[in-house]
PDB file of C-alpha atoms in Angstrom:
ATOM      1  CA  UNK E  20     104.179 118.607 109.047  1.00 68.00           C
ATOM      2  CA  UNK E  21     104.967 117.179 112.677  1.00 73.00           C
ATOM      3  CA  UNK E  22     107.970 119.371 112.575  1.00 75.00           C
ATOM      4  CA  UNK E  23     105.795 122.415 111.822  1.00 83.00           C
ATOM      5  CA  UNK E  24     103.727 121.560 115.177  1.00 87.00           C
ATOM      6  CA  UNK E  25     106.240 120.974 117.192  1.00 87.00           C
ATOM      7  CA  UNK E  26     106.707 117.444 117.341  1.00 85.00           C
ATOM      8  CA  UNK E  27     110.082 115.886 117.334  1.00 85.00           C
ATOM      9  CA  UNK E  28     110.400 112.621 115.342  1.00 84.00           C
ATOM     10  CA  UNK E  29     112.757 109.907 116.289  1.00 90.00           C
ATOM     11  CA  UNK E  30     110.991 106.760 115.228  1.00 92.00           C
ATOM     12  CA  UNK E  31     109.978 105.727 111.606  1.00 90.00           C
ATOM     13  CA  UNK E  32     108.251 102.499 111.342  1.00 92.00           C
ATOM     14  CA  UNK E  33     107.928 101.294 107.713  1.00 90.00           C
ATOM     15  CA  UNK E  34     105.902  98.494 108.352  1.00 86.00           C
ATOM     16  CA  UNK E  35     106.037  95.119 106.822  1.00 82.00           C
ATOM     17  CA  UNK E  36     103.959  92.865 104.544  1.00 78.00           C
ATOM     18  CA  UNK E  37     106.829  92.938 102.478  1.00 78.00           C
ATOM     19  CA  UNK E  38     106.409  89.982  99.694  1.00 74.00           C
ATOM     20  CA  UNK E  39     108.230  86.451 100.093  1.00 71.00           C
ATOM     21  CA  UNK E  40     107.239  84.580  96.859  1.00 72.00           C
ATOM     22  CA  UNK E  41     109.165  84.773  93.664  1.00 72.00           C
ATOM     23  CA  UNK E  42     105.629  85.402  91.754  1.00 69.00           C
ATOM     24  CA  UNK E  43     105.072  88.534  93.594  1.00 70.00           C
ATOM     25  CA  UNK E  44     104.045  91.729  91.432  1.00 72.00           C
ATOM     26  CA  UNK E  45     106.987  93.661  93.319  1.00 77.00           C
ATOM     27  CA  UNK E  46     110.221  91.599  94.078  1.00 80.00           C
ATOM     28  CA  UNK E  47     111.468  92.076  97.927  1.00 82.00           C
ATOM     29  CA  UNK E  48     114.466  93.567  96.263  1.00 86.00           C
ATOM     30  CA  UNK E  49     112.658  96.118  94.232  1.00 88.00           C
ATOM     31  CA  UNK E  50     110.552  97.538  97.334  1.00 87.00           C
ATOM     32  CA  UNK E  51     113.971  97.671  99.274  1.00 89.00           C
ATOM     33  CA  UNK E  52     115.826  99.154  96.587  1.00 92.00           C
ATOM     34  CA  UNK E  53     112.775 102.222  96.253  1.00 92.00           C
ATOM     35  CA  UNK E  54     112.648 102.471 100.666  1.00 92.00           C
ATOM     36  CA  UNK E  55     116.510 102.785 100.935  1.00 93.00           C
ATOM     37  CA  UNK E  56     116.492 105.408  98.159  1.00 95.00           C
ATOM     38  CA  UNK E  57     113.585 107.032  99.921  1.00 94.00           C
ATOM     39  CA  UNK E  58     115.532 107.083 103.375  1.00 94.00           C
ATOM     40  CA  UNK E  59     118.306 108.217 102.017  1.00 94.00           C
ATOM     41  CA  UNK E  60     116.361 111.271 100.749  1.00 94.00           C
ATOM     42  CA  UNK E  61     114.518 112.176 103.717  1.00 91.00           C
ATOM     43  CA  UNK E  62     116.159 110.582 106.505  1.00 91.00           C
ATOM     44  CA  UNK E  63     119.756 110.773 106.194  1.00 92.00           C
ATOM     45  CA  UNK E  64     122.284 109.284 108.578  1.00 91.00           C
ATOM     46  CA  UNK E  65     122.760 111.058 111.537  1.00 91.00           C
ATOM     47  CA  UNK E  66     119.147 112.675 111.336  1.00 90.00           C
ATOM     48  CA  UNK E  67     118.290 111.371 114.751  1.00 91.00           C
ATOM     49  CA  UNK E  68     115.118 109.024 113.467  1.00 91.00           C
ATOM     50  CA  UNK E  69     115.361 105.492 114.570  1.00 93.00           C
ATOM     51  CA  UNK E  70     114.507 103.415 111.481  1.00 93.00           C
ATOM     52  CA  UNK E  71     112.449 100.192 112.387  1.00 92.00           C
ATOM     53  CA  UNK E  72     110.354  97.053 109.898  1.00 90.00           C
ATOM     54  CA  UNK E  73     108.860  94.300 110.547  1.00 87.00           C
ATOM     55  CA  UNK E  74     109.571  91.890 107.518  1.00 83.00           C
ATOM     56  CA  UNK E  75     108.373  88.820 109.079  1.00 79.00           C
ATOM     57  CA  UNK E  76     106.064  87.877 106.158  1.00 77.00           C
ATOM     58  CA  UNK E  77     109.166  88.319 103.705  1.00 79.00           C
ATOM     59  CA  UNK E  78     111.168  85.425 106.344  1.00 79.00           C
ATOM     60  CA  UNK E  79     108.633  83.277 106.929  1.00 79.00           C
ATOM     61  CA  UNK E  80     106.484  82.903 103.917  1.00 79.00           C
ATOM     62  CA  UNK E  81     108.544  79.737 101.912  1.00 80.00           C
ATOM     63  CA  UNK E  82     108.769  78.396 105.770  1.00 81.00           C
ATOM     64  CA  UNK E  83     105.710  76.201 105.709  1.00 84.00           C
ATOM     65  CA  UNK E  84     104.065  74.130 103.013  1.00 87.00           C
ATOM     66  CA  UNK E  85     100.202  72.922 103.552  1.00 89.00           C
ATOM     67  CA  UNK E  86      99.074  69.705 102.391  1.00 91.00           C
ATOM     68  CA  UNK E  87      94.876  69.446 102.199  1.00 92.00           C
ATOM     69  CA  UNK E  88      92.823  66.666 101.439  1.00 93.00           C
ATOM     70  CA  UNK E  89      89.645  67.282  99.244  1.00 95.00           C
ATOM     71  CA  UNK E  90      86.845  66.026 101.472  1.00 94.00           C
ATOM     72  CA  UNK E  91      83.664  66.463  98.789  1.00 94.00           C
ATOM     73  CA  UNK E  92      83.414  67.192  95.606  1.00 94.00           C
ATOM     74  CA  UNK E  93      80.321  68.900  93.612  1.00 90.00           C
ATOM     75  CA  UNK E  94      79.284  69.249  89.851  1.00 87.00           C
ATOM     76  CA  UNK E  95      77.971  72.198  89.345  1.00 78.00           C
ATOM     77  CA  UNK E  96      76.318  73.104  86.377  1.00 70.00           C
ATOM     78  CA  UNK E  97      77.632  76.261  84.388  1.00 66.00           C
ATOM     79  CA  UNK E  98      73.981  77.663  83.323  1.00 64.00           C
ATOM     80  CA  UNK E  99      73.648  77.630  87.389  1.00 60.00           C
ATOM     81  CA  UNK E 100      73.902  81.208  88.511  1.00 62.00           C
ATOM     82  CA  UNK E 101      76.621  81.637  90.477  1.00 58.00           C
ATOM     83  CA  UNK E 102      78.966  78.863  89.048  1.00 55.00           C
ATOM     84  CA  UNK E 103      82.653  78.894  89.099  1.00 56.00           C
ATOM     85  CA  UNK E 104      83.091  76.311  87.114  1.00 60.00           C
ATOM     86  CA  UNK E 105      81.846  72.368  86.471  1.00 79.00           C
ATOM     87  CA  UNK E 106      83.969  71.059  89.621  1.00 91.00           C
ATOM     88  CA  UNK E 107      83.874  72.325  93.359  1.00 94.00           C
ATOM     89  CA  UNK E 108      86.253  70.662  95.583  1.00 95.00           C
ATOM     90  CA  UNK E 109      85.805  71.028  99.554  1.00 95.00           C
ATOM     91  CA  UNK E 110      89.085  70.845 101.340  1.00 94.00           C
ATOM     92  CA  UNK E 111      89.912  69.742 104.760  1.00 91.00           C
ATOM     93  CA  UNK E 112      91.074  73.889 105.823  1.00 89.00           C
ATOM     94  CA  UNK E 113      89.429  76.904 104.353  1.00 89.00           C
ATOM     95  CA  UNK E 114      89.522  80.211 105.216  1.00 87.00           C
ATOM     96  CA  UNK E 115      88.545  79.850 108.852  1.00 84.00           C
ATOM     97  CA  UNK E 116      91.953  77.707 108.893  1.00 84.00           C
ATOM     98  CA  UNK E 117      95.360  77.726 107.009  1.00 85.00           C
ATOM     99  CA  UNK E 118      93.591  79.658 104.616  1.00 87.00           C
ATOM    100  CA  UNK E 119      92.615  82.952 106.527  1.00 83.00           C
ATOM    101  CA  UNK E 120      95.409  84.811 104.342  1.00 79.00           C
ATOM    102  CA  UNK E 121      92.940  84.716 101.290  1.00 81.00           C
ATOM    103  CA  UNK E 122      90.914  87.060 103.713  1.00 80.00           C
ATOM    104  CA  UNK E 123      92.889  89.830 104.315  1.00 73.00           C
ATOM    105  CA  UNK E 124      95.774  90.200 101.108  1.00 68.00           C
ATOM    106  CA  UNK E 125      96.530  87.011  99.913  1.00 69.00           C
ATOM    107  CA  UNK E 126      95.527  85.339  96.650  1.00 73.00           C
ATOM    108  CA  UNK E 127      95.486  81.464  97.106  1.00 75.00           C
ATOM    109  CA  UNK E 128      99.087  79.771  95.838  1.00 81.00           C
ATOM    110  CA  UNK E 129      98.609  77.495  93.733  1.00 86.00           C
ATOM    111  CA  UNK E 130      97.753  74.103  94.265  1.00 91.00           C
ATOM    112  CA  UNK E 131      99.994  71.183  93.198  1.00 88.00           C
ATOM    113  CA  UNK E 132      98.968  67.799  92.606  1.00 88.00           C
ATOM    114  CA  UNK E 133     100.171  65.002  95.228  1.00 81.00           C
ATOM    115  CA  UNK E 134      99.933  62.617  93.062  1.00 77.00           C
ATOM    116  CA  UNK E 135     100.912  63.627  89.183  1.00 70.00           C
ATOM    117  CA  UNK E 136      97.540  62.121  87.335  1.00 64.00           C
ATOM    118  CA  UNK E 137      97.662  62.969  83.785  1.00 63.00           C
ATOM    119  CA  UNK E 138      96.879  66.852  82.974  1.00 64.00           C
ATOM    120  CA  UNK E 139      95.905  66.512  79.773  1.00 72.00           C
ATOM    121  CA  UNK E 140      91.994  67.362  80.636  1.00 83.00           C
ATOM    122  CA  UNK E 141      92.324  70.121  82.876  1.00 87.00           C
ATOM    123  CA  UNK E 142      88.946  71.555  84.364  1.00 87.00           C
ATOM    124  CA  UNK E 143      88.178  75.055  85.886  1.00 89.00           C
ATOM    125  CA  UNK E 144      87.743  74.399  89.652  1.00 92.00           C
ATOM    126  CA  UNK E 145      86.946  76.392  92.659  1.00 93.00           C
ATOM    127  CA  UNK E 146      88.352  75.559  96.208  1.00 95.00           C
ATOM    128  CA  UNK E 147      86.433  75.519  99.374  1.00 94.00           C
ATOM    129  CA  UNK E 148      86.363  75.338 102.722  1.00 91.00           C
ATOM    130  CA  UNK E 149      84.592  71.769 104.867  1.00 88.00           C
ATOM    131  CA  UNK E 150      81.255  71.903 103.733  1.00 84.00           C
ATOM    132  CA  UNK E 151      78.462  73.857 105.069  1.00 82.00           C
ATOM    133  CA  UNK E 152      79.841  77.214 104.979  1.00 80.00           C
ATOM    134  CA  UNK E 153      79.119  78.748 101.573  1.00 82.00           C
ATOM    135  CA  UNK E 154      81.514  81.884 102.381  1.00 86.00           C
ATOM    136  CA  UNK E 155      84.195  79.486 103.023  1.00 89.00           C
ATOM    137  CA  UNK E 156      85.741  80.352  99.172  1.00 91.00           C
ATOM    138  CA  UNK E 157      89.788  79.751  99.030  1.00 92.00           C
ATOM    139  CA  UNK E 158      89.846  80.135  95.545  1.00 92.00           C
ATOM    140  CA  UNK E 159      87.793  80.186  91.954  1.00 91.00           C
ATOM    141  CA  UNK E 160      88.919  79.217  88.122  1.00 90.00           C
ATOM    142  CA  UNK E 161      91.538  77.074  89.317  1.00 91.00           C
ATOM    143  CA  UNK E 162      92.872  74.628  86.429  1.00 91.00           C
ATOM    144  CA  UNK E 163      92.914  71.468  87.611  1.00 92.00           C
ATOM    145  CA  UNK E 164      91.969  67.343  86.198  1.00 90.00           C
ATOM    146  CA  UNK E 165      89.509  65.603  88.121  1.00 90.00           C
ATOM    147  CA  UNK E 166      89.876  64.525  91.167  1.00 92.00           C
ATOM    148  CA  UNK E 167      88.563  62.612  93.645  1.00 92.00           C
ATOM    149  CA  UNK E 168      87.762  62.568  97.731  1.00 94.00           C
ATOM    150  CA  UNK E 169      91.220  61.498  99.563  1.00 94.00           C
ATOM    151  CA  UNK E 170      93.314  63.175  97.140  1.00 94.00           C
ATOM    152  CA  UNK E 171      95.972  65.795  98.395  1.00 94.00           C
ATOM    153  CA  UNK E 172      96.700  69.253  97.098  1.00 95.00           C
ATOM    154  CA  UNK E 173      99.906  70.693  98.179  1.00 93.00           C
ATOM    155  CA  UNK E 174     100.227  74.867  98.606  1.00 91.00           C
ATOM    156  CA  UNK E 175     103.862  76.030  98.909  1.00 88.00           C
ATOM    157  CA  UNK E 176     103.798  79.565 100.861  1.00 85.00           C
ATOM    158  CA  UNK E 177     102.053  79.210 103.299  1.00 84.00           C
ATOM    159  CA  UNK E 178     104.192  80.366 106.171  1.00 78.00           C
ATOM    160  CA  UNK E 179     102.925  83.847 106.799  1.00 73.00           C
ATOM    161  CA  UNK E 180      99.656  84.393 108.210  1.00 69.00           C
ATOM    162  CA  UNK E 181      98.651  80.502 107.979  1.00 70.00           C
ATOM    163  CA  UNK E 182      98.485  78.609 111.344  1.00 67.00           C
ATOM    164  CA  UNK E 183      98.911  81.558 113.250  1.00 61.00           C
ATOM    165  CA  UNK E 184      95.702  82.485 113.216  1.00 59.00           C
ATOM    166  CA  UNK E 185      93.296  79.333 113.164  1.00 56.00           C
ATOM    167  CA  UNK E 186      89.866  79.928 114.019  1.00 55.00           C
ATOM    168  CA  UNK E 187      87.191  77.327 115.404  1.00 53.00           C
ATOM    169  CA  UNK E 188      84.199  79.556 113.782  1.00 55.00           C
ATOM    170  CA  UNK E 189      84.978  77.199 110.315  1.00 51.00           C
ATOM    171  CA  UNK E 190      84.864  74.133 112.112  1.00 54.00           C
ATOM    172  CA  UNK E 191      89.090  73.802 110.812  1.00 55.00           C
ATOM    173  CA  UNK E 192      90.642  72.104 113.376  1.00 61.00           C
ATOM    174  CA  UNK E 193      94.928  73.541 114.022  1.00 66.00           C
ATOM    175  CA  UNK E 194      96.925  71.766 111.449  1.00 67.00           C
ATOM    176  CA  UNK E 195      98.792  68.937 112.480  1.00 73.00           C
ATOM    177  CA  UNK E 196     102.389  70.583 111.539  1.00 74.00           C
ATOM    178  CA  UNK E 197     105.195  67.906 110.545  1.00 77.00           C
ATOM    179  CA  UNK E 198     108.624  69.623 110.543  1.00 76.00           C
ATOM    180  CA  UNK E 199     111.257  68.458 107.370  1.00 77.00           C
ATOM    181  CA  UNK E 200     113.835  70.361 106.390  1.00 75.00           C
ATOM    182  CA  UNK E 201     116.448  68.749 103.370  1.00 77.00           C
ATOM    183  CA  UNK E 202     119.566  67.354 103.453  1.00 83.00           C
ATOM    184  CA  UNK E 203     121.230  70.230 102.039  1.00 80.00           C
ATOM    185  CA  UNK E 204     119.694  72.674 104.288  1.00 72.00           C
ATOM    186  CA  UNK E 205     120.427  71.112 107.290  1.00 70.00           C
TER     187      UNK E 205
END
């Protein structure tokens, strides 16, 4: 269509957001495998278009894991309208935060448990934000035991989109980022 109007192409950007968790509906692999065949296709080498993508989020997603505390907790009950569940736990980031990727494309990872406390009762939970800001909603039916104020949930994928974007409007303060890398990696 450009071509028909007179425009000369010589950049494609394909963009990014390209997944970087195993769990992803669409493996990295899969999408590359589908572009590259695309390319192929309609730009072939030596076409003169300058092929460009930005797959920062498929780098740097496993690069950071969060650690929150749970700051309040509320029992809600389930004939309430509006309930989630019997447990609401408040963390110490929400969406205003670490969690501002649950605003634009992300589902919430999910949580693991600092410390292992027997599953064998698991509850639906939702996860918030600090209290006070009723939009502040990370995530809903998550199956977790009870737990108390002080305990620590861990969220592994956190690296794209997390603290690169905190906000003060949430009242989330910047994380305080520890760097660790393994033995084996290093």
């Amino acid at each position: 269509m450009g071509a028909e109007l007179g425009y000369r192409m010589h950049l494609l950007d394909i963009g990014g957001g390209f997944p970087g968790t195993e769990d992803a509906r669409a493996q990295f692999e899969e999408i590359a495998a589908v572009i590259n065949s695309a390319l192929d296709t309609y730009f072939p080498e030596g076409c003169g278009v300058e092929i460009i993508a930005r797959p920062g989020r498929y780098y740097v997603t496993s690069a950071f894991t969060l650690a929150a505390s749970i700051t309040a907790k509320e029992e809600i009950p389930m004939e309430q309208p509006g309930s989630d569940g019997p447990l609401v736990y408040h963390l110490s980031d929400g969406i205003y935060g670490a969690f501002s990727c649950v605003l634009f494309d992300s589902p919430c990872p999910k949580p693991l448990l600092h410390k292992k406390p027997c599953p064998d009762h698991l509850l639906c939970s939702s996860l918030r934000g600090p209290p006070g800001l009723p939009e502040d909603r990370i995530a809903d039916g998550v199956e977790l035991p009870e737990l108390q104020d002080g305990d620590w949930l861990i969220f592994q994928d956190m690296g794209a989109y997390s603290i690169a974007v905190p906000s003060l409007l949430g009242g989330c303060p910047q994380p305080q980022v520890t760097y660790a890398m393994s033995r084996l990696a290093w």
